[in-house]
XYZ file of C-alpha atoms in Angstrom:
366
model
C -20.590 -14.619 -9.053
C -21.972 -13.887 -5.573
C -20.111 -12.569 -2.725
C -20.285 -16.156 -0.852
C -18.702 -17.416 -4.112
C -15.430 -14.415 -3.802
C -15.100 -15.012 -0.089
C -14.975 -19.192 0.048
C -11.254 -18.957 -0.636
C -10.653 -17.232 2.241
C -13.128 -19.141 4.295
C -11.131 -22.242 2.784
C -7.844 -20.626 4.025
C -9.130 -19.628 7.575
C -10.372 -22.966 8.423
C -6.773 -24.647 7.221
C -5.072 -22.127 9.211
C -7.112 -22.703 12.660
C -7.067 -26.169 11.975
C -3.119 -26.534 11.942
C -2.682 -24.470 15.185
C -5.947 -26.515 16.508
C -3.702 -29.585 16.288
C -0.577 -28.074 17.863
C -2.502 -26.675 20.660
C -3.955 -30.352 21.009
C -0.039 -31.944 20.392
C 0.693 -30.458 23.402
C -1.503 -31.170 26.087
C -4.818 -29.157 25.490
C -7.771 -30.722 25.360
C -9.342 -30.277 21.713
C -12.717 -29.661 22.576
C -11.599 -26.959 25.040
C -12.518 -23.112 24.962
C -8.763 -22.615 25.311
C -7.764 -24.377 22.400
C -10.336 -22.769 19.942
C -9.528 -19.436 21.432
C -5.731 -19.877 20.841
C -6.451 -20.994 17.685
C -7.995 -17.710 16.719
C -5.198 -15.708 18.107
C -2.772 -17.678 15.445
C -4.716 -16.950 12.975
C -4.149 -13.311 13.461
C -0.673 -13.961 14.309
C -0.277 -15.755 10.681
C -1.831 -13.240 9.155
C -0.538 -10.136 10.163
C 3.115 -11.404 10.494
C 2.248 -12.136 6.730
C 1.649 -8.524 5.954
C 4.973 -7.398 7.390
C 6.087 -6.359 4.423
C 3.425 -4.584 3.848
C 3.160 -3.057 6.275
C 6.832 -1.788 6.044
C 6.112 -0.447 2.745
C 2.531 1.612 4.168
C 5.234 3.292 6.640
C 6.996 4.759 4.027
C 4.408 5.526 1.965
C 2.780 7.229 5.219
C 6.343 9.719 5.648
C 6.300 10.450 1.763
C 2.723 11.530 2.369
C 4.159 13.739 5.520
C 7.013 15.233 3.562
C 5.217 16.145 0.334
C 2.730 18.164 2.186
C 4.205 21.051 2.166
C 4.487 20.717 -1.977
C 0.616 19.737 -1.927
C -0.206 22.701 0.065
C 1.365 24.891 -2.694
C -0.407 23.137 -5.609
C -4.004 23.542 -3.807
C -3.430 27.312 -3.362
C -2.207 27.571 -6.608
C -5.418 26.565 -7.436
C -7.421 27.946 -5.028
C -10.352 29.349 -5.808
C -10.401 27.733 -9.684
C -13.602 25.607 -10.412
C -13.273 25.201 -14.447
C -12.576 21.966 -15.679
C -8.803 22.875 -17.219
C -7.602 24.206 -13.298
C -9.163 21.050 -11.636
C -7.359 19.296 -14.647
C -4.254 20.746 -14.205
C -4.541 20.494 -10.391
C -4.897 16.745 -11.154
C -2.115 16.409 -13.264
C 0.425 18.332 -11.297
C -0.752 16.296 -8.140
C -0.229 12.788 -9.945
C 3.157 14.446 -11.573
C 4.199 14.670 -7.918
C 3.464 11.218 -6.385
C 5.195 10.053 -9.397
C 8.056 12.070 -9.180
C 8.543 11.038 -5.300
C 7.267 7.539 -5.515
C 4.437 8.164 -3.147
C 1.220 6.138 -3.653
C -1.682 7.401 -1.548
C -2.894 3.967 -1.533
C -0.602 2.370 0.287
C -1.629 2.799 3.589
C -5.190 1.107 2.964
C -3.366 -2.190 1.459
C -3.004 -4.040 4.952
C -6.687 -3.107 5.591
C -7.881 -4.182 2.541
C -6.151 -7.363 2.704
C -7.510 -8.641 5.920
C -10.834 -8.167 5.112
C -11.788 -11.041 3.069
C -9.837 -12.883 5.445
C -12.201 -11.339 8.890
C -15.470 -12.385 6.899
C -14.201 -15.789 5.984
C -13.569 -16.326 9.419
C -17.483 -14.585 10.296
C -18.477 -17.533 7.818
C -16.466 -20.203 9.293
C -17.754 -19.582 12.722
C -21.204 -18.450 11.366
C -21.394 -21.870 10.206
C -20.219 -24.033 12.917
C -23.582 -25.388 14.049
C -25.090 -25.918 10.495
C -21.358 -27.788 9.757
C -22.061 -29.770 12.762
C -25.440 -31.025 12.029
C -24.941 -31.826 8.757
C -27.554 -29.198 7.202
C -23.830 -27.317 6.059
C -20.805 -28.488 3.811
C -17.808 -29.346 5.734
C -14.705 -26.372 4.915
C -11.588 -27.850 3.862
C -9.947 -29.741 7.497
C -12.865 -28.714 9.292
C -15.071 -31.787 9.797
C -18.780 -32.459 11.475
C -17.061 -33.352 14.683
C -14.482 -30.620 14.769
C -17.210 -27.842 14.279
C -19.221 -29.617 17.007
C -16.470 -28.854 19.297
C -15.675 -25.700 17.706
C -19.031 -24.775 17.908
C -19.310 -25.397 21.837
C -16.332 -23.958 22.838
C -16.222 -20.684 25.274
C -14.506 -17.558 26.509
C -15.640 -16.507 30.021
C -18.639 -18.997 29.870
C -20.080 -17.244 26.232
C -19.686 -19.742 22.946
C -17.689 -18.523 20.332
C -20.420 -18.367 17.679
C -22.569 -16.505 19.548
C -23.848 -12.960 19.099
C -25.107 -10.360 21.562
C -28.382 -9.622 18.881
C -30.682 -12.610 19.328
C -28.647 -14.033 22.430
C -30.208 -14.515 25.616
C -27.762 -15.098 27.698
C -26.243 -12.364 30.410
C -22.755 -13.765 29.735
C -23.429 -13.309 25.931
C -24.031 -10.265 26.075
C -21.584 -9.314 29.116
C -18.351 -10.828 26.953
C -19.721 -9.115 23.897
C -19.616 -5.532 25.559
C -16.220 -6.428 27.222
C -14.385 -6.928 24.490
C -16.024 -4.081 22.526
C -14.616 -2.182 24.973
C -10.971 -3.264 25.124
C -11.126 -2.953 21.262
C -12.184 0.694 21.857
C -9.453 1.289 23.956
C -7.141 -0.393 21.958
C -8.280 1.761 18.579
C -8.401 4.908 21.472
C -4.552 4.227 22.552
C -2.942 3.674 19.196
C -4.108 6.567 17.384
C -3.904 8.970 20.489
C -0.050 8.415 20.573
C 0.089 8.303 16.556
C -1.068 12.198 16.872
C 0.499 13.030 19.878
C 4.052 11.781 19.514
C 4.133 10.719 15.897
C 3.062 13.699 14.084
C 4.801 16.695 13.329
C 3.164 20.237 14.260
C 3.182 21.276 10.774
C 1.261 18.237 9.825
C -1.706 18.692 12.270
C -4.163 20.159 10.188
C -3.779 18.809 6.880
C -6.105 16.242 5.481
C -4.343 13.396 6.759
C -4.295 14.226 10.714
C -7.752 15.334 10.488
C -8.788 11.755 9.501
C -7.201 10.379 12.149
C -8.725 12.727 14.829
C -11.998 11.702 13.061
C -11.337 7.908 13.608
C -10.158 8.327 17.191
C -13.446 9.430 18.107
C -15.285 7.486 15.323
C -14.079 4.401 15.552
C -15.501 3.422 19.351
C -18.896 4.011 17.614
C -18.749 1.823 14.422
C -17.185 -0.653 17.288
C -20.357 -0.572 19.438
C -22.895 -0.539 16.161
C -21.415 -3.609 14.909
C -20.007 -5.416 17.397
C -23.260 -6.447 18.436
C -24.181 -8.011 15.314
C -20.293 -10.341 15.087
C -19.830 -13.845 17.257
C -17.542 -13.825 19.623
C -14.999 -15.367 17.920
C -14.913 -12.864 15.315
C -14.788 -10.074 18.077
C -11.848 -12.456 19.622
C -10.336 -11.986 16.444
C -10.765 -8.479 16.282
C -9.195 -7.498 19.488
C -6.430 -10.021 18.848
C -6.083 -7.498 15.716
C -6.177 -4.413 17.373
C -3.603 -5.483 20.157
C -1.041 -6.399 17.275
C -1.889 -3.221 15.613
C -1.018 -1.089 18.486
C 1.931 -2.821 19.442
C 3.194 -1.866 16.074
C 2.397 1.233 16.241
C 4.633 1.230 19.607
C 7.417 0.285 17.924
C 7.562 1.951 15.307
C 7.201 5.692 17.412
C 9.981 4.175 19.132
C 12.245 3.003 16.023
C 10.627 4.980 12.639
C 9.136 7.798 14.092
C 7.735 10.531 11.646
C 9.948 13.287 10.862
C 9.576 16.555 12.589
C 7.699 14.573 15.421
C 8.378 14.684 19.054
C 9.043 10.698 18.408
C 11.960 11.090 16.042
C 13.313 14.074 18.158
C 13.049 11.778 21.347
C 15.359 9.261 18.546
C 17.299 11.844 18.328
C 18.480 12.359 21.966
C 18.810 8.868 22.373
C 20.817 8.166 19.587
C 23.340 11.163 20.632
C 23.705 9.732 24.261
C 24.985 6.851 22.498
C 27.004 8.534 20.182
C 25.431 7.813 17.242
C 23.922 9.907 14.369
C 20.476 10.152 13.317
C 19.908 9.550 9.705
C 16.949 12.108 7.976
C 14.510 10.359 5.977
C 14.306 11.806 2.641
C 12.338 11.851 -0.616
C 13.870 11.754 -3.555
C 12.791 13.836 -6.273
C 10.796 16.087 -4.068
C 13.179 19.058 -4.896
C 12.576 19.565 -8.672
C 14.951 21.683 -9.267
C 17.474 19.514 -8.004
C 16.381 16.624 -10.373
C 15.986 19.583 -13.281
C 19.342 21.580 -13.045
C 22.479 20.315 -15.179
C 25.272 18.555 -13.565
C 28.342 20.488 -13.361
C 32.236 19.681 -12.356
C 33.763 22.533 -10.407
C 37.286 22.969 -10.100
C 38.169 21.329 -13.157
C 40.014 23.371 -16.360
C 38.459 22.311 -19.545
C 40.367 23.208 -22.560
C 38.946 21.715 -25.473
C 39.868 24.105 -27.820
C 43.368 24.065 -27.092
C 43.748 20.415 -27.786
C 41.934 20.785 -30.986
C 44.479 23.076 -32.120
C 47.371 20.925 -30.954
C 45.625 18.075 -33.046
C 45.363 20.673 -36.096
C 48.984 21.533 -35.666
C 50.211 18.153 -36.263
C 47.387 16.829 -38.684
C 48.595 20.286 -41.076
C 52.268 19.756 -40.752
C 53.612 20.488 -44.142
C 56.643 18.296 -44.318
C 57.824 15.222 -42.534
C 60.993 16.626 -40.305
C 64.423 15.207 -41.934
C 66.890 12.642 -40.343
C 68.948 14.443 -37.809
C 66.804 17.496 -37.167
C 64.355 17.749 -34.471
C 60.647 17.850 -34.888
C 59.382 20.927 -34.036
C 55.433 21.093 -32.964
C 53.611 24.011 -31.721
C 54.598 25.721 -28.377
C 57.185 22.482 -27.831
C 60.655 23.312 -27.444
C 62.805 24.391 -29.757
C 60.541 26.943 -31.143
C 61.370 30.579 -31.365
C 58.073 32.372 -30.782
C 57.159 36.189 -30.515
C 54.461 38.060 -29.401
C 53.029 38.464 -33.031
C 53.658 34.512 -33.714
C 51.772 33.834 -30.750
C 48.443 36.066 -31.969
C 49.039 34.723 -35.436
C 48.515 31.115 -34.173
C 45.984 31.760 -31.933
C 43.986 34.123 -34.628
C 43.742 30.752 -37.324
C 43.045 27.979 -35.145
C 44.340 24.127 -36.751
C 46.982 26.154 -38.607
C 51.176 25.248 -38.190
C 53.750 26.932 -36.292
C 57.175 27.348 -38.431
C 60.661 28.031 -36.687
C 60.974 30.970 -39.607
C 57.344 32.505 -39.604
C 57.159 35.439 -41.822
C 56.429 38.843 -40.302
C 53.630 40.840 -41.261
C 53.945 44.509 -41.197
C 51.260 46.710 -39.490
């Protein structure tokens, strides 16, 4: 199976999706062969797709502040190991590193799912808009809704002057390759901004040089690069698309500094004082199972007597009674009333456990 093969379902769903907003922008006024119309269309798409991954997205949060909070437990497992190169320590290193993700239900994965997901879904729409003029002309099957005469108009329709499906490599046209470098731009700023204030207000001190925060200082630099190498070789469209992305991402990441902050960070201790102006009380975010010894030692009941001997010997007592007590006297049971006892009657009962208590027990002599 070829990769055109695996990405056609996505293409398929991409061209559905900006058909149906295609027709609402045109239900309500907009002319349908119109830049505007084409361009909104794109913007929905992200909308759609990334109010889709919501949950997701939810879930890579949490999985992001397990990562935070266990650090401190990775830190001791690497120098633990520190040092070892034989296969049994890397091994062991492994296996006590997988013991603790499981124990605290952290997957290290989590945070790539939203990333993964989208991208079958940014080179269907490369390939939808890719294929616009061959569509048009009839040298390229028709996707799903998308017909010969909507990719005509697709296929014509402009941002700033500059066609959607066109590219800055192999354009030559100035406002090709002007639109192309503005929106690299704003999608270097908008990469720039959101990870700048996820290390500067989102990140706890003790977090700054682990693993994690030292990929993210290596994207905020990084990523304006990758942005310029390929951004030259994407249509507009799919740069259109791209910022659209990056907008949404960072206005995510704005709310949740504001409303999930990390713990430890300046961000949740900004929470904090807010929260106590109003009155109310910040609740920690925790891990469970990250203590061990918590989950390891045996649960106990303070302030409670037990006394199950005692009761076993009542039971004995009045399992080993002797003889039935007649009509008209009183039954007599151990300790009850109505039982002479002494000193020596008392050790004698309590030195042979399930054994009876008489009213006339004999005395022993010393």
């Amino acid at each position: 199976m070829s990769f055109s093969d695996l990405i056609y379902p996505f293409e398929w769903i991409v061209a559905w999706i900006l058909y149906g907003w295609h027709s609402l922008f045109t239900a309500i006024g907009i002319p349908p062969a119109s830049g505007a119309a084409w361009v909104l269309s794109i913007i929905g798409l992200v909308v759609v797709m990334r109010a889709a991954m919501i949950p997701l997205f939810v879930k890579q949060i949490h999985a992001s502040r397990r990562m935070q909070l266990i650090q401190p437990e990775m830190q001791k497992i690497q120098a633990k190991y520190k040092g070892k190169t034989d296969p049994e320590s890397r091994q062991a290193m492994t296996q006590e590193t997988m013991d603790l993700y499981k124990r605290t239900g952290t997957n290290p994965f989590s945070s790539c799912m939203p990333i993964l997901l989208q991208s079958p879904f940014f080179f269907g729409l490369f390939r939808v808009l890719n294929g616009l003029q061959g569509m048009a002309d009839g040298s390229k099957d028709t996707i799903g809704p998308i017909t010969r005469q909507l990719a005509a108009q697709a296929e014509q329709s402009t941002l700033f002057g500059a066609q959607l499906s066109d590219k800055f490599i192999g354009s030559e046209t100035t406002t090709v390759k002007v639109v192309t470098i503005i929106l690299i731009v704003l999608m270097s700023l908008s990469t720039f901004t959101t990870q700048h204030q996820l290390m500067r207000k989102n990140m706890p001190a003790s977090a700054l040089d682990n693993p994690f925060a030292k990929q993210q200082k290596l994207l905020l630099y990084a990523m304006p690069i990758f942005f310029a190498i390929s951004g030259v070789n994407f249509p507009i469209g799919v740069l259109l698309y791209w910022l659209t992305t990056n907008v949404w991402s960072m206005c995510q990441q704005f709310y949740v500094i504001r409303r999930m902050p990390a713990p430890g960070s300046p961000a949740e201790q900004a929470l904090r004082d807010r929260k106590a102006k109003r009155g109310k009380v910040h609740e920690e975010f925790t891990v469970k199972g990250l203590d061990k010894s918590d989950d390891d030692a045996p649960k106990q009941v303070s302030g409670q007597r037990q006394q199950p001997t005692r009761n076993k010997k009542r039971k004995g007592a009045q399992k080993t009674s002797p003889q039935a007590p007649k009509p008209g006297q009183k039954a007599q049971t151990a300790g009850g009333p109505g039982t002479p006892s002494t000193k020596k009657g008392k050790a004698q009962a309590s030195s042979t456990p399930g054994s009876a208590v008489t009213e006339n027990a004999p005395k022993t002599d010393n």
